[in-house]
Coordinates of C-alpha atoms and ligand atoms in Angstrom, one line a residue:
X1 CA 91.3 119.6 93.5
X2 CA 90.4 122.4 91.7
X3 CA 93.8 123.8 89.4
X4 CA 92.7 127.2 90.4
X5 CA 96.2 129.0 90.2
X6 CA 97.3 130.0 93.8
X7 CA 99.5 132.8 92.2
X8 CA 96.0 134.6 90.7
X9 CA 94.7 135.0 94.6
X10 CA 98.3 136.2 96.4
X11 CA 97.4 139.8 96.4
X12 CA 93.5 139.5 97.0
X13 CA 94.4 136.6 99.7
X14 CA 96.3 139.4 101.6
X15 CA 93.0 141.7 102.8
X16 CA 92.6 139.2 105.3
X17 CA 89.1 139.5 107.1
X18 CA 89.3 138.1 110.0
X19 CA 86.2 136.1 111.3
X20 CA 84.7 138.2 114.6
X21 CA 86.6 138.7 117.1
X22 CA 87.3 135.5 119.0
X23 CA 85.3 133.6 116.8
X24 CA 87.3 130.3 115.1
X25 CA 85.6 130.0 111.6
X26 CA 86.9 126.2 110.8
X27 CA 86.6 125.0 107.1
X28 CA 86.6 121.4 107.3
X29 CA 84.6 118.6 105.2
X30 CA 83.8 116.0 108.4
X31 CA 80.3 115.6 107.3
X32 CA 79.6 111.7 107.7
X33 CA 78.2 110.3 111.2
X34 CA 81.7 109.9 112.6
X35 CA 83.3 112.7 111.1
X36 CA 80.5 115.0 112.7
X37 CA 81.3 113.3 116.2
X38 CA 84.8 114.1 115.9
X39 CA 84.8 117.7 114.9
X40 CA 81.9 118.4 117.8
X41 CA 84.7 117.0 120.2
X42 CA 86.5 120.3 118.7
X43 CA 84.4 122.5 118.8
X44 CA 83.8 121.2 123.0
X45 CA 87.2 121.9 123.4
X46 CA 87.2 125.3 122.2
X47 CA 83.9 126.3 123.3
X48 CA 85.4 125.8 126.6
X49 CA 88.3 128.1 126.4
X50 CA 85.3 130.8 126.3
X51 CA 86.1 130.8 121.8
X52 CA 83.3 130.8 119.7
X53 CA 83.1 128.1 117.0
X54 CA 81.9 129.0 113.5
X55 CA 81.3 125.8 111.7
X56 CA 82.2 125.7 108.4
X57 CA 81.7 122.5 106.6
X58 CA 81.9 121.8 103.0
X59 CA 80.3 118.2 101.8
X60 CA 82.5 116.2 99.9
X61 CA 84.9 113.3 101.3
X62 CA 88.2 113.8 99.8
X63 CA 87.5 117.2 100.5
X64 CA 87.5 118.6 96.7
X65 CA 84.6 121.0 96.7
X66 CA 86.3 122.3 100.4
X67 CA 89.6 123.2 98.5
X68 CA 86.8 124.8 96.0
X69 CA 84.8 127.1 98.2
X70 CA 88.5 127.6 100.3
X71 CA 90.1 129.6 97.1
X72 CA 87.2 131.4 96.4
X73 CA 86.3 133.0 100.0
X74 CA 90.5 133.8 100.6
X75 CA 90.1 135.5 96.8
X76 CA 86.8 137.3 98.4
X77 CA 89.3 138.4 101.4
X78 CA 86.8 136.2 103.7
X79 CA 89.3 133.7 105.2
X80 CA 88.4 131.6 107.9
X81 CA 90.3 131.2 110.8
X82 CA 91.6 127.4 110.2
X83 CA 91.3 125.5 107.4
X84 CA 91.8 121.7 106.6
X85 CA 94.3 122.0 104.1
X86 CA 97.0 118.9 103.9
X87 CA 100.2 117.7 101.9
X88 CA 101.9 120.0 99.9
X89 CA 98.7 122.0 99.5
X90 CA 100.3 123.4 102.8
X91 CA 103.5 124.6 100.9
X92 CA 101.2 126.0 98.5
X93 CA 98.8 128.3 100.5
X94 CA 102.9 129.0 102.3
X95 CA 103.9 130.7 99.2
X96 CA 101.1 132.9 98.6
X97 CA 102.0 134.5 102.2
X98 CA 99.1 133.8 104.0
X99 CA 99.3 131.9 106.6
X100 CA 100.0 132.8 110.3
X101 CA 103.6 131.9 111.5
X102 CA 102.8 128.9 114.5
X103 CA 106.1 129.5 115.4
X104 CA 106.0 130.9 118.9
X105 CA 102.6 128.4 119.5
X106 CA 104.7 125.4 118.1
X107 CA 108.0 126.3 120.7
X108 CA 105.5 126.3 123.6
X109 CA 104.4 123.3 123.1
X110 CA 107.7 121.3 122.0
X111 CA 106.0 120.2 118.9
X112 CA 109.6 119.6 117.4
X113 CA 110.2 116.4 120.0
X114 CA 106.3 115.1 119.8
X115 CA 105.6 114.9 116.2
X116 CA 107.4 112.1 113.5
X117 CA 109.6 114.1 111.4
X118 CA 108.3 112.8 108.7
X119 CA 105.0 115.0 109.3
X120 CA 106.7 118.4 111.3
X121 CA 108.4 118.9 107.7
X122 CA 105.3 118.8 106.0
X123 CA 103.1 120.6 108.6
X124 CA 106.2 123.8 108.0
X125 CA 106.7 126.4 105.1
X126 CA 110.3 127.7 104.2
X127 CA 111.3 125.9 108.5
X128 CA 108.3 127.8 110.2
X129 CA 105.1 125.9 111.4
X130 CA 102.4 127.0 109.3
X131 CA 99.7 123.9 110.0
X132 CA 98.5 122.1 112.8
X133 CA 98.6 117.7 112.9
X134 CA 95.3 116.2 113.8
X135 CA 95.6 112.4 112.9
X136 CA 97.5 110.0 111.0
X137 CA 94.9 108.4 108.9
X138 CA 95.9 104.9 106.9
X139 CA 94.5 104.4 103.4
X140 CA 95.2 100.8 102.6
X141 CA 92.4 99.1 104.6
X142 CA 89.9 96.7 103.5
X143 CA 87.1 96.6 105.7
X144 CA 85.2 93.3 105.7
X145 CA 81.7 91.8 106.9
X146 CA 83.1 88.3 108.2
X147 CA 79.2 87.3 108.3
X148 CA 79.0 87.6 104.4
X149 CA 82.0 85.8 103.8
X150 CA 80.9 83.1 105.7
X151 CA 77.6 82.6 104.0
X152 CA 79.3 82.7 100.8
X153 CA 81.5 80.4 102.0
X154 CA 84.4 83.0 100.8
X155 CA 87.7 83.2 102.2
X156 CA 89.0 87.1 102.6
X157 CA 91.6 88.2 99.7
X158 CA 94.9 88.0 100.8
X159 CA 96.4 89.0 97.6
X160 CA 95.0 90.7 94.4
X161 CA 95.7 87.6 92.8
X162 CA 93.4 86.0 94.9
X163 CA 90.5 88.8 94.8
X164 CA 88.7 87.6 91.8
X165 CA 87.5 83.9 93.2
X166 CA 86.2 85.8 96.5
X167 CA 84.5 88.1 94.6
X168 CA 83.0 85.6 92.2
X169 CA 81.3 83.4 95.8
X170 CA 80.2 86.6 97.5
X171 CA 78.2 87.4 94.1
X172 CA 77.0 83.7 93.6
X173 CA 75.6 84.0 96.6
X174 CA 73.7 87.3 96.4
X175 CA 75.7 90.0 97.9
X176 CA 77.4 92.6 96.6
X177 CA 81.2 91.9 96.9
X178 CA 83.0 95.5 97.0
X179 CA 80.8 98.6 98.6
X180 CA 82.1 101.7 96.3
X181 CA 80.8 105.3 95.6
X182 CA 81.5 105.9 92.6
X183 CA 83.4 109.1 92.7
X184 CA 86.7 110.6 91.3
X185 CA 88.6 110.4 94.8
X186 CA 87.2 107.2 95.4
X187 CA 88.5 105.6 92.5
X188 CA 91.6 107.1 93.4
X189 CA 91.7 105.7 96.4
X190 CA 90.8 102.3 95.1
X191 CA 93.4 102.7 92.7
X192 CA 96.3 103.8 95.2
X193 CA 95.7 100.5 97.4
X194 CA 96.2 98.2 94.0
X195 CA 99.1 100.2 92.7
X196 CA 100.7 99.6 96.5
X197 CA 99.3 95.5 96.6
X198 CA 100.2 95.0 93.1
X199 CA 104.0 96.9 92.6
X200 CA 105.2 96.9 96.5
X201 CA 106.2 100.0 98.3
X202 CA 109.0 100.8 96.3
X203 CA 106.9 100.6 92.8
X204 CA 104.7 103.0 94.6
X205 CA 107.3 105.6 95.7
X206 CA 108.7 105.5 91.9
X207 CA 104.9 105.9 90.6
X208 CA 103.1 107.7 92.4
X209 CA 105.7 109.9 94.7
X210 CA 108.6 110.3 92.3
X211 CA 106.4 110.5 89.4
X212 CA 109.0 108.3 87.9
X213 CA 108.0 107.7 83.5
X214 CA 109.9 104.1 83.8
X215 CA 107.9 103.0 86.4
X216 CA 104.6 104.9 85.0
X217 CA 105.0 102.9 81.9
X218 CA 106.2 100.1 83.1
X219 CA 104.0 96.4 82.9
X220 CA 103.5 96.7 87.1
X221 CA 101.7 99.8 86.1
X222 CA 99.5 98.2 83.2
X223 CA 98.8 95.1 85.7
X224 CA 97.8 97.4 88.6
X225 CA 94.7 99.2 86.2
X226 CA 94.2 95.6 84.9
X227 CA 93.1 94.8 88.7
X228 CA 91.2 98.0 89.2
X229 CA 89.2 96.6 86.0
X230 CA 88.5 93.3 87.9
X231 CA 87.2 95.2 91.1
X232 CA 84.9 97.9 88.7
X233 CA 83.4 94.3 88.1
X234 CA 82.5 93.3 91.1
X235 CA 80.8 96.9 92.6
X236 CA 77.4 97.5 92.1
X237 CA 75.4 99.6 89.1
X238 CA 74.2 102.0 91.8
X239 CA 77.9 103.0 92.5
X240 CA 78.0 105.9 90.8
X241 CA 78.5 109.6 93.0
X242 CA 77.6 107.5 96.0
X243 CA 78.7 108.8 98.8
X244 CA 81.9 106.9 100.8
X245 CA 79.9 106.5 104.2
X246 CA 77.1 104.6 102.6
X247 CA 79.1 102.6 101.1
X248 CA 80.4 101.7 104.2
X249 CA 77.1 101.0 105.7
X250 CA 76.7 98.7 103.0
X251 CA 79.2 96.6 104.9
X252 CA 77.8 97.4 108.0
X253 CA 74.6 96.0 107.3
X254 CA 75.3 93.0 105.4
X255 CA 74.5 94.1 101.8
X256 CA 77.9 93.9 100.2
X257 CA 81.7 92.1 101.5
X258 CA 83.9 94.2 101.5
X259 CA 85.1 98.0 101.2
X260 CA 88.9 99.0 100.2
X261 CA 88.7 103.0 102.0
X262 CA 91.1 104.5 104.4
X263 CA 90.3 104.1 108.4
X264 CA 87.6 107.0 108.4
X265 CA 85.6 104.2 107.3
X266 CA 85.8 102.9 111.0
X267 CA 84.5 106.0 112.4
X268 CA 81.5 104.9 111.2
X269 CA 81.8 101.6 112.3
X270 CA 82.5 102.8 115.3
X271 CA 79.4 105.6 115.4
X272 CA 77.3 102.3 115.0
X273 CA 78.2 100.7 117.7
X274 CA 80.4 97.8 116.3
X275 CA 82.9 96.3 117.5
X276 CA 86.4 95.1 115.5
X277 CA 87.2 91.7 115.1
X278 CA 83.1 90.4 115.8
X279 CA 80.8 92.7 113.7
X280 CA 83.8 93.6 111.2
X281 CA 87.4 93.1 110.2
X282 CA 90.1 95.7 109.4
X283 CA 92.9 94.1 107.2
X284 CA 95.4 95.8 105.1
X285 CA 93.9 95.6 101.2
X286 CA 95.1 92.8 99.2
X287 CA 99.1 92.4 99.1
X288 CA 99.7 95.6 100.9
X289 CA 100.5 94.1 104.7
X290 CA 104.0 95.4 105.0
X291 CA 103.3 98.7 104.0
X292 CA 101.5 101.7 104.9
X293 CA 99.7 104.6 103.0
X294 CA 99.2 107.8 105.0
X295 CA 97.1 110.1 105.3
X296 CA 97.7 113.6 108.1
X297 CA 94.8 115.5 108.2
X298 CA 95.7 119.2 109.2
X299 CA 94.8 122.6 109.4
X300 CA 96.7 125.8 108.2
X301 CA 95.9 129.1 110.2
X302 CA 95.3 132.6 108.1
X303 CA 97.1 135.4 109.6
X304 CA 94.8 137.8 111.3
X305 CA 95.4 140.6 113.1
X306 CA 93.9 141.6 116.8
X307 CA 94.5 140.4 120.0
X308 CA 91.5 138.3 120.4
X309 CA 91.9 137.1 117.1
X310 CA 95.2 135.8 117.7
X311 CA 94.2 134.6 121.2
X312 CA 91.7 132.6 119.1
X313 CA 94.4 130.6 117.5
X314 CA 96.4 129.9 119.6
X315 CA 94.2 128.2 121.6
X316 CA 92.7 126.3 117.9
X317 CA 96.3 125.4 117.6
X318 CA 97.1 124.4 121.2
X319 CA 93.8 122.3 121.3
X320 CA 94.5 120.3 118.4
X321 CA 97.8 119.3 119.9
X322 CA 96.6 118.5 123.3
X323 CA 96.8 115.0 124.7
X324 CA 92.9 114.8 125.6
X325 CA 92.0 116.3 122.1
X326 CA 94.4 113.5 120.4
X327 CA 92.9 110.8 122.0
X328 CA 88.8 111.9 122.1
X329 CA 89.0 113.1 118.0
X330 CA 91.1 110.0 116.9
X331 CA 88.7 107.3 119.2
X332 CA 85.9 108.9 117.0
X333 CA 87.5 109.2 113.5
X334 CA 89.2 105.9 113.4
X335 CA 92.5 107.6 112.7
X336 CA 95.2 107.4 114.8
X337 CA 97.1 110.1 117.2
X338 CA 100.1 112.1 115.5
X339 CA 102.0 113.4 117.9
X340 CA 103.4 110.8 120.7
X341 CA 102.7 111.0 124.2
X342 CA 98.9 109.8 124.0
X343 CA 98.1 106.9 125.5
X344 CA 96.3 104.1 122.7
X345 CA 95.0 102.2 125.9
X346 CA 91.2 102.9 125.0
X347 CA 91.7 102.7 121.3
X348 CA 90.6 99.0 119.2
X349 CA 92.7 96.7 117.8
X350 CA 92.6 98.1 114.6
X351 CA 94.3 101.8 115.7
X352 CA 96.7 99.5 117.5
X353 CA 97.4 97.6 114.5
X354 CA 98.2 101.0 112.7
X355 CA 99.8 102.5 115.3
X356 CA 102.6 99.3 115.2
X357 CA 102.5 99.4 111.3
X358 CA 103.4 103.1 111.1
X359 CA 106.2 102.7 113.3
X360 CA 107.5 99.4 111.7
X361 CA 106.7 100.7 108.0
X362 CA 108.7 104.1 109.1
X363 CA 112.0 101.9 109.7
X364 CA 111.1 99.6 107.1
X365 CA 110.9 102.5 104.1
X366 CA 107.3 101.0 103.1
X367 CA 105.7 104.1 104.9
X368 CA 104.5 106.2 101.5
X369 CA 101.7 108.9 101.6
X370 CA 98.4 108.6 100.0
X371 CA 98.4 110.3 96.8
X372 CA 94.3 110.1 96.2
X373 CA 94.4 112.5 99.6
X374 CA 96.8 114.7 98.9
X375 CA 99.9 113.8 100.7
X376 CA 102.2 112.9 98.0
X377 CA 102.0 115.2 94.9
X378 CA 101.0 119.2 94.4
X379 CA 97.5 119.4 93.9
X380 CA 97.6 120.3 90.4
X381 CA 99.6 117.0 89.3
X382 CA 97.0 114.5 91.9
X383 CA 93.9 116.5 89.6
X384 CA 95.1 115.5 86.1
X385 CA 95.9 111.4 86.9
X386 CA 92.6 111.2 89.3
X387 CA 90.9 112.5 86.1
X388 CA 92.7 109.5 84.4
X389 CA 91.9 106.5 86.7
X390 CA 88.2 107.9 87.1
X391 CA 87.8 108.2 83.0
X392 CA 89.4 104.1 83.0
X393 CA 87.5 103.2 86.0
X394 CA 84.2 104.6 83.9
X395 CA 84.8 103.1 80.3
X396 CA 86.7 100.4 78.8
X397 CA 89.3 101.9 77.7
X398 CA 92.2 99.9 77.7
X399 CA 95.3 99.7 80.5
X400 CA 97.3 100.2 77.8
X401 CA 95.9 103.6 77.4
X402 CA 95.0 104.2 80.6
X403 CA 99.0 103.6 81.6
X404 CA 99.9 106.4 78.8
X405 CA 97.3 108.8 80.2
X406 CA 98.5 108.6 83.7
X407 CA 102.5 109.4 82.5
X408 CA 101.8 112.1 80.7
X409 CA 99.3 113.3 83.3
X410 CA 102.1 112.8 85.9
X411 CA 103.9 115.6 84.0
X412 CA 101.0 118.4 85.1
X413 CA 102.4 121.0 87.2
Ligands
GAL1 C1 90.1 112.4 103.6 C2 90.3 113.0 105.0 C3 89.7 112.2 106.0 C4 88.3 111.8 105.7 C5 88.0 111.5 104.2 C6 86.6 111.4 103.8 O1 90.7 113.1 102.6 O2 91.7 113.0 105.2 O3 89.8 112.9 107.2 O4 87.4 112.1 106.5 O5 88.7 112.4 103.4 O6 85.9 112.5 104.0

């Protein structure tokens, strides 16, 4: 996340110019192999309703440098039509006034009585529908090679407590135990799934949602960056600014264990043709079974003016929501659908997995959003104490340290 004040672009952002007419200029950052696949099935969709798709992709999982080049073309007055924007990034871009009003699309469609309220409140600004659902997306996964565990004669972390004597066999034994890119996000997203396997749910919420101090100083906290130090042992010396899909096809192909990375990971599983439960496992990472981290990718509309243009998004906004979109994007991106009514009859165990998990995490209160992607905390605040975990993950400073760092990062607004 760039800390790019919103307030600094509200007036600029306002001389909206609208891509041509009809054409849908989509920011996005789906890059990877099954990323790609999944925003093509968009594009098909569109392309279809006689639209004209502009693709706009910005490298970069996690999406920072999109949020970069995002701020800088609205300051330009060179919006694009959609935008992958998420969390309460949504209520930011809201204030500044510059988003179109979904309203009438959102009626139309009954979004109210399809989507979790959980994620219609967040997809609003000030009650009106400002951003579009695509997926719920689960962060706390650990994707395994079941080969290499065998030949190392390792048994798969349940626990955290448990991670370090797997780890140890799958290095004795030549692999690499944990496929990472070394990259702020990704730490982050390391990090998230130990805070959640080490403290519970509710240590989470307090943490990393609440931005509690007591529970950001508190020993769970100083234990959780302790067990981020033990996995930093076990990844690779070629880690660093690797990117998260090759990672993944580290696991694919037999070179390392395992990968802790939220289900995106299994569109590229999925793009190469393996299949869940023979070629790989998906378990929750270590400790975090009952619980679930989430993850809604969306997209907010700009306001534009013209008929066409306006024709333009309501069909962008209508096709994200549609049944047949739901089920071709999320079959590719290893996410899950977001809005009910879509049948999970061709998706893999895994997406049926999460698919019973966010239900039974949603009663449970053990449903918590991802804060390494955005969901849980304004963008500003999830900068400043990514910056923290990546300079611990990178050094040796000390979890002492590191625990002070994060709580007075948690205070950036
Ligand atoms: C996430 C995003 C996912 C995903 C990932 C890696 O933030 O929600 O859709 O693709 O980044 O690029």
């Amino acid at each position: 996340m760039t800390r790019m004040k919103l307030a600094a672009i509200a007036v600029a952002g306002l001389g909206l110019s609208a891509a041509q007419a009809a054409d849908i200029e989509v920011l996005h950052w789906w890059t990877s192999g099954g990323e790609a696949k999944s925003a093509a099935e968009l594009k098909k969709m569109l392309e279809a309703k006689g639209d004209k798709w502009k693709d706009f992709a910005v490298a970069g999982g996690g999406g920072e440098n999109a949020m970069t080049v995002l701020k800088s073309r609205v300051v330009s007055g060179k919006a694009p039509t959609a935008a992958q924007v998420k969390g309460p990034s949504i209520q930011e871009w809201g204030a500044e006034g510059v988003l179109a009003n979904l309203d009438p699309i959102a009626k139309a469609g009954n979004w109210d009585s399809l989507l979790p309220g959980v994620v219609a409140n967040v997809m609003k600004y000030k009650g009106n529908y400002v951003a579009v659902p695509v997926n719920v997306h689960r962060v706390n996964w650990m994707w395994v090679n079941p080969e290499v565990f065998k030949k190392a004669g390792a048994t798969v972390p349940k626990t955290w407590a448990d991670f370090p004597a797997a780890a140890e066999k799958l290095q004795k034994a030549g692999f690499i135990p944990v496929a990472h890119g070394g990259q702020p996000w990704q730490d982050f997203t390391v990090f998230e799934s130990v805070v959640l396997g080490v403290g519970g749910p509710k240590f989470y919420q307090d943490a990393l949602v609440k931005l509690d101090q007591k529970a950001l100083t508190s020993p769970t906290m100083e234990k959780s960056f302790d067990t981020l130090r033990q996995v930093h042992k076990y990844i690779d010396k070629d880690a660093a600014n690797r990117d998260w899909n090759l990672a993944t096809a580290m696991v694919i192909n037999g070179k390392a264990g395992m990968q802790f990375m939220g289900d995106w990971a299994k569109g590229e599983f999925t793009a190469a043709g393996k299949v869940p439960g023979k070629d790989y496992l998906c378990m929750p990472a270590p400790g975090t079974e009952h619980a679930f981290t989430f993850n809604i990718d969306s997209f907010i509309i700009f306001k534009q003016s013209g008929a066409d243009a306006q024709k333009a998004q309501s069909d962008f906004a209508t096709a994200v929501m549609s049944p047949e979109f739901q089920e071709v994007f999320n079959l590719n991106k290893g996410s899950i659908p977001v809005r009910s009514g879509v049948s999970m009859a061709k998706f893999d165990d895994c997406a049926k997995m999460s698919a019973k998990d966010f239900a039974d995490d949603a009663k449970a209160g053990s449903l918590v959003p991802s804060i390494a992607h955005q969901m849980a905390v304004p963008a500003a605040t999830t900068g400043a104490m990514q910056d923290v975990v990546t300079a611990f993950f990178n050094s040796n400073q000390s979890s002492k340290d590191a625990v002070a760092k994060l709580a007075a990062a948690a205070k950036t607004k």
